[in-house]
Amino acid sequence: MRLHFTKMHGAGNDFVVLDATRAPVELTPEQYRRLGDRRFGIGADQILIVEKTDTPGVDFRYRIFNNTGDEVEHCGNGARCFVRYVRSHGLTDKDQIRVETMNNVLELKLQPDGRVTVDMNTPIFSHEKIPFDGAGLTPRRMGDFEQWPVSLGDYDVDLAVVSMGNPHAVQVVVDVDSGVVASQGPMIEAHSRFPRKVNAGFMQVLSRTHIKLRVHERGAGETLACGTGACAAVVAGIRLGLLDSRVDVDTRGGRLTIEWQGGDSHVLMTGPAQTVFEGDIEL
Ligand SMILES: N[C@H](CCC[C@H](N)C(=O)O)C(=O)O
């Protein structure tokens, strides 16, 4: 099967984007893995599928597959690339579109400076919905939030847990470049207290309006940036009393800006979205 694709990235989190608006794209997990493979395929953290939808008030459907082949609920950096893609491929002439994912509807807006703002909806804190099993743990209360002492064997890590539609465990660390991402990321990702695994975020607070963030992503390993991870880290940092309502997030791939007014307000994420090349692949 010959597939036309577009290679894109949002702050270094990279994607293969496939257009399924004219004909359905139904691939096997092995074929998604091949597309994401940096040696035997194109190479990407995630594969994004653009589909039509007949849901009233919604412009497109947005499906996301990690490069391990599993379909997931959300991808923030991918959402920014999504709107860049549909505009540049003539699938819409709107500057603001609404797209539905597995469990969400997002508003995506192209900004005059070329960046994209995504309304990421409200964060989810219910342990049942994250999902997170905190049974038997005594959380440390900080601000109006909790840090949960999850055991990694011979030591505990203090995790703030939140979902942006996909699960995140955020740890406040003194230095994101101290090696903790490589040593702790895989253990947290696969920890039994996260029944559907989890994206493991490591946040270094530089000021109340500026953090450094590295994320070991569920089903992709460490990525150069994680959009939902940046939202989760800022939401957790605000509730822990460490951050103000608008924060610049420096990731290894670029800068994202996250805004959240607390409560039931929506999280807004603004950042870059770039097309790298187009091509065809024989699967
Ligand atoms: N690895 C994530 C999906 C991609 C999220 C990330 N690339 C983003 O920008 O939000 C998960 O399994 O939930």
mmCIF file with all atom_site columns, C-alpha atoms in Angstrom, residues 12-14 38 44-46 66-70 77 168 181-182 184-187 189-190 197-202 214-226 252:
data_model
loop_
_atom_site.group_PDB
_atom_site.id
_atom_site.type_symbol
_atom_site.label_atom_id
_atom_site.label_alt_id
_atom_site.label_comp_id
_atom_site.label_asym_id
_atom_site.label_entity_id
_atom_site.label_seq_id
_atom_site.pdbx_PDB_ins_code
_atom_site.Cartn_x
_atom_site.Cartn_y
_atom_site.Cartn_z
_atom_site.occupancy
_atom_site.B_iso_or_equiv
_atom_site.pdbx_formal_charge
_atom_site.auth_seq_id
_atom_site.auth_comp_id
_atom_site.auth_asym_id
_atom_site.auth_atom_id
_atom_site.pdbx_PDB_model_num
ATOM 1  C CA . GLY A 1 12  ? 10.502 19.032 18.314 1.00 0.00 ? 12  GLY A CA 1
ATOM 2  C CA . ASN A 1 13  ? 7.744  16.527 19.135 1.00 0.00 ? 13  ASN A CA 1
ATOM 3  C CA . ASP A 1 14  ? 7.482  14.996 15.700 1.00 0.00 ? 14  ASP A CA 1
ATOM 4  C CA . ARG A 1 38  ? 13.455 6.007  12.795 1.00 0.00 ? 38  ARG A CA 1
ATOM 5  C CA . ALA A 1 44  ? 8.030  10.017 14.527 1.00 0.00 ? 44  ALA A CA 1
ATOM 6  C CA . ASP A 1 45  ? 6.874  10.139 18.145 1.00 0.00 ? 45  ASP A CA 1
ATOM 7  C CA . GLN A 1 46  ? 3.241  9.868  17.087 1.00 0.00 ? 46  GLN A CA 1
ATOM 8  C CA . ASN A 1 66  ? 1.998  6.483  19.674 1.00 0.00 ? 66  ASN A CA 1
ATOM 9  C CA . ASN A 1 67  ? 4.948  5.073  17.717 1.00 0.00 ? 67  ASN A CA 1
ATOM 10 C CA . THR A 1 68  ? 4.445  1.841  19.663 1.00 0.00 ? 68  THR A CA 1
ATOM 11 C CA . GLY A 1 69  ? 1.251  1.393  17.620 1.00 0.00 ? 69  GLY A CA 1
ATOM 12 C CA . ASP A 1 70  ? -1.296 2.071  20.384 1.00 0.00 ? 70  ASP A CA 1
ATOM 13 C CA . ASN A 1 77  ? 1.690  19.380 20.101 1.00 0.00 ? 77  ASN A CA 1
ATOM 14 C CA . HIS A 1 168 ? 0.175  12.544 33.567 1.00 0.00 ? 168 HIS A CA 1
ATOM 15 C CA . VAL A 1 181 ? 14.293 11.378 33.386 1.00 0.00 ? 181 VAL A CA 1
ATOM 16 C CA . ALA A 1 182 ? 16.229 8.382  32.074 1.00 0.00 ? 182 ALA A CA 1
ATOM 17 C CA . GLN A 1 184 ? 12.841 7.199  36.666 1.00 0.00 ? 184 GLN A CA 1
ATOM 18 C CA . GLY A 1 185 ? 10.800 7.828  33.473 1.00 0.00 ? 185 GLY A CA 1
ATOM 19 C CA . PRO A 1 186 ? 10.369 4.192  32.367 1.00 0.00 ? 186 PRO A CA 1
ATOM 20 C CA . MET A 1 187 ? 9.568  3.022  35.932 1.00 0.00 ? 187 MET A CA 1
ATOM 21 C CA . GLU A 1 189 ? 5.438  5.125  32.942 1.00 0.00 ? 189 GLU A CA 1
ATOM 22 C CA . ALA A 1 190 ? 4.808  1.437  33.623 1.00 0.00 ? 190 ALA A CA 1
ATOM 23 C CA . LYS A 1 197 ? 0.331  3.618  32.203 1.00 0.00 ? 197 LYS A CA 1
ATOM 24 C CA . VAL A 1 198 ? 1.235  7.309  32.409 1.00 0.00 ? 198 VAL A CA 1
ATOM 25 C CA . ASN A 1 199 ? 3.270  10.162 30.886 1.00 0.00 ? 199 ASN A CA 1
ATOM 26 C CA . ALA A 1 200 ? 6.016  11.026 33.427 1.00 0.00 ? 200 ALA A CA 1
ATOM 27 C CA . GLY A 1 201 ? 6.754  14.770 33.680 1.00 0.00 ? 201 GLY A CA 1
ATOM 28 C CA . PHE A 1 202 ? 9.798  16.312 35.391 1.00 0.00 ? 202 PHE A CA 1
ATOM 29 C CA . ARG A 1 214 ? 11.139 17.115 30.337 1.00 0.00 ? 214 ARG A CA 1
ATOM 30 C CA . VAL A 1 215 ? 8.619  14.325 29.755 1.00 0.00 ? 215 VAL A CA 1
ATOM 31 C CA . HIS A 1 216 ? 9.149  10.599 29.399 1.00 0.00 ? 216 HIS A CA 1
ATOM 32 C CA . GLU A 1 217 ? 6.029  9.923  27.352 1.00 0.00 ? 217 GLU A CA 1
ATOM 33 C CA . ARG A 1 218 ? 3.796  6.858  27.625 1.00 0.00 ? 218 ARG A CA 1
ATOM 34 C CA . GLY A 1 219 ? 4.366  4.755  24.526 1.00 0.00 ? 219 GLY A CA 1
ATOM 35 C CA . ALA A 1 220 ? 7.075  6.937  23.010 1.00 0.00 ? 220 ALA A CA 1
ATOM 36 C CA . GLY A 1 221 ? 9.911  7.455  25.493 1.00 0.00 ? 221 GLY A CA 1
ATOM 37 C CA . GLU A 1 222 ? 11.316 10.917 26.171 1.00 0.00 ? 222 GLU A CA 1
ATOM 38 C CA . THR A 1 223 ? 10.180 13.419 23.529 1.00 0.00 ? 223 THR A CA 1
ATOM 39 C CA . LEU A 1 224 ? 11.664 16.871 22.940 1.00 0.00 ? 224 LEU A CA 1
ATOM 40 C CA . ALA A 1 225 ? 8.339  18.380 24.010 1.00 0.00 ? 225 ALA A CA 1
ATOM 41 C CA . CYS A 1 226 ? 4.957  17.172 25.269 1.00 0.00 ? 226 CYS A CA 1
ATOM 42 C CA . ARG A 1 252 ? 14.245 20.674 24.956 1.00 0.00 ? 252 ARG A CA 1
#
